[in-house]
Amino acid sequence: MTEKYYFECVNCKTKYQKDEVKYLCPKCDLENAKDKRLKGILKVIYNYDEIKENFKRREDIIKIWPINSLESLSPLKVGNTPIYKMNNIYFKFDALNPTFSFKDRASDLVVAYAKENNIDTIITASTGNAASSLAGICASQGIKSILFVPKTAPKAKLLQSGLYGGKIIPIDGTYDDAFELSIEASRKFGWYNRNTGYNPFTVEGKKSVAIELYFQFKEMNKEIPHNIFVATGDGVIISGLYKGLEDLLKLELIKEMPNIVMVQSEGSRNLVQNIGKDEFTLTPSTTIADSISVDIPRNFYMAEEFILKYQGDTILVNDREILDASLELGKDYGLFAEPAAVTAYAGMKKWKKIGVNDREILILLTGSGLKDIFSIEKEINMPKPIKNLDELN
Ligand SMILES: *Cc1c(COP(=O)(O)O)cnc(C)c1O
């Protein structure tokens, strides 16, 4: 019997059997000292021809996942988040995941894999959401989590991680420093590493959004909307979406790739500004959208390949546009998303190509606004307390 899946290196295209490699392609990994954009990220490939006759329900995702049983997933029920339609825009509201961000999709699969393989400790580097997500999902599965986070991570995300019993290691440095150190730590102590991109199953976990979109729109007798906006930092969410859609193409369930629009903050633009370029130009990141504030996009090569192959679009928005979009999402739609998530909506507002009659639009809202209340604090006018009604004006 052939194995369920194999790996293929995004850079050199070498194929590996599933037990031959764990994180990066060993040939390309050697070059990493020069290029911090992880070279040799592994793409997971399945036997699509064998599966395609029998891919009919959401649960069939197990056929294109590196685990044996859906029962290994967290009892917390990750994904299957609602889609809301307002003003001809579809919102996929991933703030309603168990730990309130899209990151649960990756954590759920990585932890399930760990469980099936008798791994008891998982480490991750994170700007905040991956940490709280890993901590929460691990708590529900009886697995230990170790979290390398920049000391400046938003307080709610840190407290949330602590509450779930994760071991927080604050790093006196940036997210990028945390990333490097956590890889060193997993080598040194043998902990299984969930770092986004680095662990090939993070993309696989995140692709569940594409499979859901397919079935959710099918239930509405519709196809997946043509334009999908995705806020991007390391480029794993957007690659997960693309990978899921590509799997659907290979399974012959969809006929064309939707138009995916990668949205970054002007203050964290190292994917958008470097796609298709020979030389990597680094602009140091500073943005209120902390979840997408990364200097070196770790999944650069995979995201770049998808964007170029399927001719996706890219767009930048600034912090003011993100804040305005936050207020608008709240006031006009009753949706409270964190700045990084709102970035996708801000990008859609700015995207000139959408005409009144254009085909449908979907916005991925990737995290809850309650995770980072301080970024909007200055925007909300809090009235003075009163003692009696005479003071009302
Ligand atoms: C992580 C994250 C993103 C960006 O995902 P990448 O895979 O880093 O591109 C967007 N929004 C939220 C809320 C996140 O936590």
XYZ file of C-alpha atoms and ligand atoms in Angstrom:
408
model
C 0.000 0.000 0.000
C 1.249 3.464 -0.797
C 1.560 5.946 2.037
C -1.204 8.473 2.610
C 1.019 11.465 1.857
C 4.530 12.611 1.048
C 6.419 15.889 1.305
C 7.726 18.070 -1.486
C 10.226 20.882 -0.916
C 8.849 24.252 -1.997
C 12.299 25.362 -3.187
C 14.127 22.399 -4.776
C 11.050 20.164 -5.305
C 12.741 17.101 -3.814
C 10.180 14.572 -2.629
C 10.422 12.866 0.759
C 8.583 9.934 2.304
C 6.525 10.940 5.306
C 8.922 9.597 7.916
C 12.083 10.849 6.204
C 11.799 14.487 7.262
C 10.054 16.468 9.977
C 10.353 20.197 9.324
C 12.496 21.558 6.492
C 14.056 20.008 3.405
C 17.534 18.974 4.597
C 19.162 20.135 1.353
C 17.716 23.640 1.435
C 17.868 24.062 5.207
C 21.663 24.289 4.990
C 21.333 27.622 3.230
C 19.306 29.118 6.039
C 22.191 30.905 7.642
C 22.161 33.306 4.694
C 18.435 33.550 4.204
C 16.159 33.764 7.211
C 13.095 33.253 5.052
C 12.939 29.553 5.788
C 14.152 27.731 2.711
C 12.945 24.198 2.235
C 9.448 24.433 3.653
C 7.640 21.203 2.875
C 4.342 20.931 1.063
C 2.187 17.901 1.872
C 0.883 15.960 -1.132
C -1.812 13.254 -1.123
C -3.015 10.664 -3.616
C -5.703 12.902 -5.044
C -6.660 10.563 -7.864
C -7.539 7.804 -5.427
C -9.532 10.128 -3.174
C -11.495 12.182 -5.627
C -14.324 9.729 -6.230
C -15.062 9.780 -2.543
C -14.802 13.312 -1.262
C -18.370 14.289 -0.501
C -18.664 15.621 3.033
C -16.719 17.983 5.279
C -15.520 15.024 7.320
C -13.751 13.680 4.251
C -11.021 16.212 5.044
C -9.482 13.346 7.019
C -8.491 11.907 3.617
C -6.268 14.933 2.986
C -4.796 15.287 6.472
C -1.691 13.677 8.018
C -3.615 12.102 10.911
C -5.496 8.822 11.132
C -8.734 9.901 12.759
C -10.827 13.025 13.319
C -11.260 11.771 16.884
C -7.694 12.854 17.557
C -8.736 16.502 17.133
C -9.558 18.745 20.074
C -12.979 18.311 21.696
C -13.168 22.121 21.576
C -14.364 21.984 17.941
C -12.109 24.165 15.868
C -13.310 25.721 12.618
C -16.755 25.471 11.063
C -17.016 29.156 11.830
C -20.036 31.055 10.516
C -20.273 33.040 7.311
C -22.274 36.274 7.488
C -23.528 38.161 4.459
C -24.006 41.904 4.802
C -23.935 44.590 2.109
C -23.007 41.987 -0.497
C -19.882 41.081 1.442
C -19.340 37.671 2.988
C -17.459 37.596 6.281
C -15.951 34.346 7.506
C -15.751 35.017 11.233
C -12.861 33.011 12.611
C -12.846 35.003 15.845
C -15.360 32.348 16.925
C -12.746 29.635 17.220
C -12.135 28.171 20.720
C -9.278 30.577 21.515
C -10.720 33.331 19.317
C -8.361 33.239 16.363
C -7.714 31.447 13.080
C -4.531 29.994 14.621
C -6.628 27.233 16.191
C -6.883 25.580 12.787
C -3.124 24.969 12.762
C -2.852 24.155 16.473
C -5.665 21.616 16.269
C -3.997 19.559 13.540
C -0.471 19.834 14.979
C -1.674 18.775 18.436
C -3.748 15.915 16.986
C -0.655 14.735 15.111
C 1.345 14.962 18.350
C -1.291 12.940 20.168
C -1.281 10.187 17.563
C 2.514 10.089 17.735
C 2.892 10.080 21.524
C 4.490 13.520 21.708
C 3.944 15.182 25.090
C 5.437 18.688 24.729
C 4.994 21.270 21.976
C 6.798 24.569 21.636
C 5.933 27.583 19.494
C 7.134 31.094 18.799
C 4.333 33.582 18.473
C 3.304 37.227 18.379
C 0.512 36.148 20.751
C -2.252 34.307 18.954
C -0.360 31.141 18.056
C 0.775 30.940 21.670
C -2.677 31.339 23.203
C -4.051 28.976 20.588
C -1.460 26.274 21.215
C -1.877 26.652 24.979
C -5.664 26.306 24.790
C -5.735 23.382 22.378
C -2.954 21.609 24.313
C -4.882 22.117 27.563
C -7.882 20.373 25.999
C -5.691 17.457 24.907
C -3.483 16.968 27.976
C -0.287 18.050 26.231
C 2.294 20.560 27.537
C 2.882 23.809 25.677
C 5.926 26.073 25.763
C 5.488 29.553 24.347
C 8.223 31.909 23.142
C 6.645 35.355 22.816
C 8.074 38.857 22.496
C 7.683 40.605 25.857
C 5.655 43.299 24.067
C 2.843 40.913 23.010
C -0.664 42.275 23.824
C -1.564 41.544 27.400
C -4.820 39.738 26.693
C -2.999 37.164 24.572
C -0.362 36.597 27.250
C -2.893 36.301 30.067
C -4.993 33.965 27.959
C -1.931 31.764 27.355
C -1.131 31.697 31.069
C -4.701 30.896 31.992
C -4.622 27.833 29.753
C -1.540 26.669 31.638
C 0.979 27.267 28.862
C 4.586 27.857 29.930
C 5.315 31.405 28.801
C 8.893 32.350 27.976
C 8.904 36.101 27.289
C 11.670 37.070 24.892
C 13.572 40.296 25.266
C 13.428 40.955 21.552
C 11.122 40.743 18.535
C 8.920 37.950 17.236
C 11.717 37.123 14.811
C 14.118 36.632 17.729
C 11.551 34.422 19.446
C 11.276 32.361 16.260
C 15.013 31.669 16.071
C 15.319 30.888 19.758
C 12.375 28.515 19.774
C 13.895 26.461 16.957
C 17.122 26.268 18.913
C 15.173 25.196 21.994
C 13.314 22.449 20.178
C 16.613 21.113 18.829
C 18.206 21.258 22.249
C 15.365 19.810 24.317
C 13.611 17.650 21.733
C 10.269 19.473 21.982
C 7.970 19.198 18.985
C 7.854 22.559 17.210
C 4.660 24.194 15.957
C 6.278 27.315 14.506
C 4.164 28.659 11.715
C 5.454 27.565 8.298
C 8.377 25.656 9.811
C 6.024 22.869 10.833
C 4.488 21.702 7.522
C 1.222 20.787 9.232
C 0.452 24.422 10.069
C -0.420 25.052 6.414
C -2.337 21.758 6.337
C -4.351 22.741 9.423
C -5.153 26.160 8.059
C -6.359 24.745 4.747
C -9.493 23.568 6.542
C -10.917 27.021 5.890
C -10.973 26.316 2.137
C -12.685 22.954 2.563
C -15.292 24.588 4.811
C -15.882 27.417 2.364
C -16.515 24.860 -0.362
C -19.104 22.950 1.652
C -20.705 26.011 3.258
C -21.300 27.688 -0.098
C -22.410 24.398 -1.608
C -25.120 24.222 1.043
C -26.229 27.669 -0.147
C -26.157 26.354 -3.735
C -23.310 28.715 -4.484
C -19.671 28.655 -5.372
C -16.859 30.085 -3.275
C -16.809 33.893 -3.770
C -14.402 35.050 -6.441
C -12.436 37.620 -4.422
C -11.033 36.585 -1.017
C -9.112 39.050 1.165
C -6.531 37.722 3.602
C -4.445 39.644 6.158
C -0.885 38.407 5.916
C 2.179 38.334 8.161
C 4.251 35.165 7.791
C 2.112 34.010 4.884
C 0.796 30.780 6.368
C -2.922 31.613 6.493
C -2.907 32.692 2.851
C -0.904 29.586 1.888
C -3.291 27.407 3.862
C -6.205 28.920 1.973
C -4.440 28.420 -1.362
C -3.369 24.887 -0.451
C -6.922 23.910 0.472
C -8.252 25.408 -2.732
C -5.524 23.692 -4.731
C -6.463 20.387 -3.114
C -10.073 21.093 -4.157
C -8.896 21.738 -7.723
C -7.014 18.443 -7.725
C -10.075 16.686 -6.341
C -12.022 18.297 -9.196
C -14.498 19.869 -6.786
C -13.851 23.407 -7.987
C -12.978 24.484 -11.504
C -11.012 27.664 -10.972
C -8.878 29.310 -8.351
C -10.599 32.321 -6.778
C -8.756 35.630 -6.832
C -6.897 35.817 -3.529
C -5.808 39.240 -2.327
C -2.922 39.394 0.119
C -3.256 42.406 2.411
C -0.343 43.646 4.510
C 0.168 46.657 6.696
C 2.477 49.324 5.268
C 4.359 48.911 8.523
C 4.917 45.192 7.876
C 5.238 44.714 4.157
C 8.045 42.288 3.575
C 5.986 39.793 1.637
C 4.144 42.233 -0.605
C 7.231 44.263 -1.456
C 9.452 41.264 -2.197
C 7.267 38.904 -4.211
C 8.881 38.125 -7.550
C 12.075 40.038 -6.663
C 15.567 38.523 -6.772
C 16.889 40.497 -3.820
C 15.090 40.522 -0.471
C 14.637 44.076 0.836
C 13.828 44.205 4.521
C 11.724 47.006 5.947
C 11.659 46.691 9.744
C 8.099 46.183 10.962
C 6.104 48.557 13.125
C 2.314 48.401 12.974
C -0.634 48.359 15.369
C -1.626 45.077 13.738
C 0.654 43.047 16.018
C -0.402 39.631 14.704
C 0.948 40.457 11.260
C 3.989 42.391 12.439
C 6.895 40.293 11.179
C 10.255 41.261 9.722
C 10.995 38.021 7.949
C 7.922 36.271 6.542
C 8.741 32.659 7.325
C 6.505 31.159 4.692
C 7.762 33.572 2.049
C 8.598 31.075 -0.659
C 5.371 29.108 -0.496
C 3.194 32.242 -0.377
C 5.158 33.757 -3.240
C 4.790 30.623 -5.335
C 1.022 30.544 -4.816
C 0.546 34.246 -5.568
C 2.606 34.033 -8.766
C 1.140 30.726 -9.928
C -2.485 31.766 -9.464
C -1.960 35.481 -10.142
C -3.215 36.650 -6.805
C -3.156 40.313 -5.901
C -1.358 42.210 -3.169
C -2.189 45.481 -1.428
C -0.887 47.572 1.474
C -2.911 49.588 3.993
C -1.644 51.920 6.705
C -2.428 51.930 10.423
C -4.926 54.785 10.088
C -6.813 52.848 7.438
C -6.799 49.805 9.699
C -8.227 51.790 12.625
C -10.894 53.392 10.438
C -11.801 49.961 9.114
C -12.062 48.654 12.710
C -14.565 51.355 13.599
C -16.526 50.792 10.401
C -16.711 47.027 10.935
C -18.022 47.656 14.429
C -20.529 50.364 13.542
C -21.822 49.063 10.245
C -21.719 45.333 10.853
C -21.463 44.626 14.575
C -18.186 42.804 14.062
C -15.310 43.315 16.482
C -12.052 42.013 15.089
C -8.465 42.678 16.119
C -6.389 45.071 13.981
C -4.564 42.306 12.110
C -7.879 40.765 11.100
C -9.408 44.097 10.150
C -6.502 44.611 7.779
C -8.223 42.288 5.299
C -11.321 44.479 5.304
C -9.228 47.654 5.004
C -7.553 46.113 1.955
C -10.897 45.384 0.349
C -11.988 49.008 0.889
C -8.864 50.196 -0.844
C -8.867 47.680 -3.658
C -9.723 49.766 -6.661
C -10.452 46.904 -8.982
C -13.758 46.038 -7.355
C -16.565 47.624 -9.309
C -20.208 47.759 -8.277
C -20.995 44.800 -10.465
C -17.986 42.755 -9.590
C -18.265 39.180 -8.510
C -18.588 38.305 -4.889
C -16.286 39.275 -2.046
C -15.266 37.337 1.043
C -13.258 38.697 3.955
C -11.475 36.356 6.346
C -11.738 37.840 9.827
C -8.973 36.032 11.637
C -9.073 37.173 15.272
C -11.295 38.712 17.948
C -11.180 42.410 18.844
C -11.132 41.552 22.540
C -7.610 40.225 22.109
C -6.215 43.702 21.658
C -8.494 46.385 23.095
C -5.774 48.970 23.605
C -5.296 49.619 19.916
C -8.799 51.113 19.670
C -8.807 52.798 23.069
C -8.087 56.243 21.656
C -10.782 55.867 19.023
C -13.707 55.414 21.370
C -15.022 58.429 23.223
C -16.000 57.244 26.706
C -18.548 59.685 28.263
C -18.170 60.987 31.835
C -20.142 59.127 34.532
C -23.330 60.810 35.719
C -25.225 60.720 39.009
C -28.660 61.872 37.853
C -30.467 62.361 34.576
C -30.136 66.191 34.609
C -26.566 65.725 33.569
C -27.595 64.022 30.318
C -27.244 66.208 27.278
C -1.384 35.103 12.490
C -2.459 36.015 12.124
C -2.579 36.561 10.843
C -1.564 36.328 9.742
O -1.265 35.017 9.442
P 0.097 34.626 8.742
O 0.033 33.187 8.554
O 1.186 35.053 9.686
O 0.196 35.399 7.473
C -3.667 37.369 10.569
N -4.582 37.661 11.519
C -4.493 37.162 12.763
C -5.522 37.535 13.759
C -3.436 36.333 13.118
O -3.352 35.870 14.374
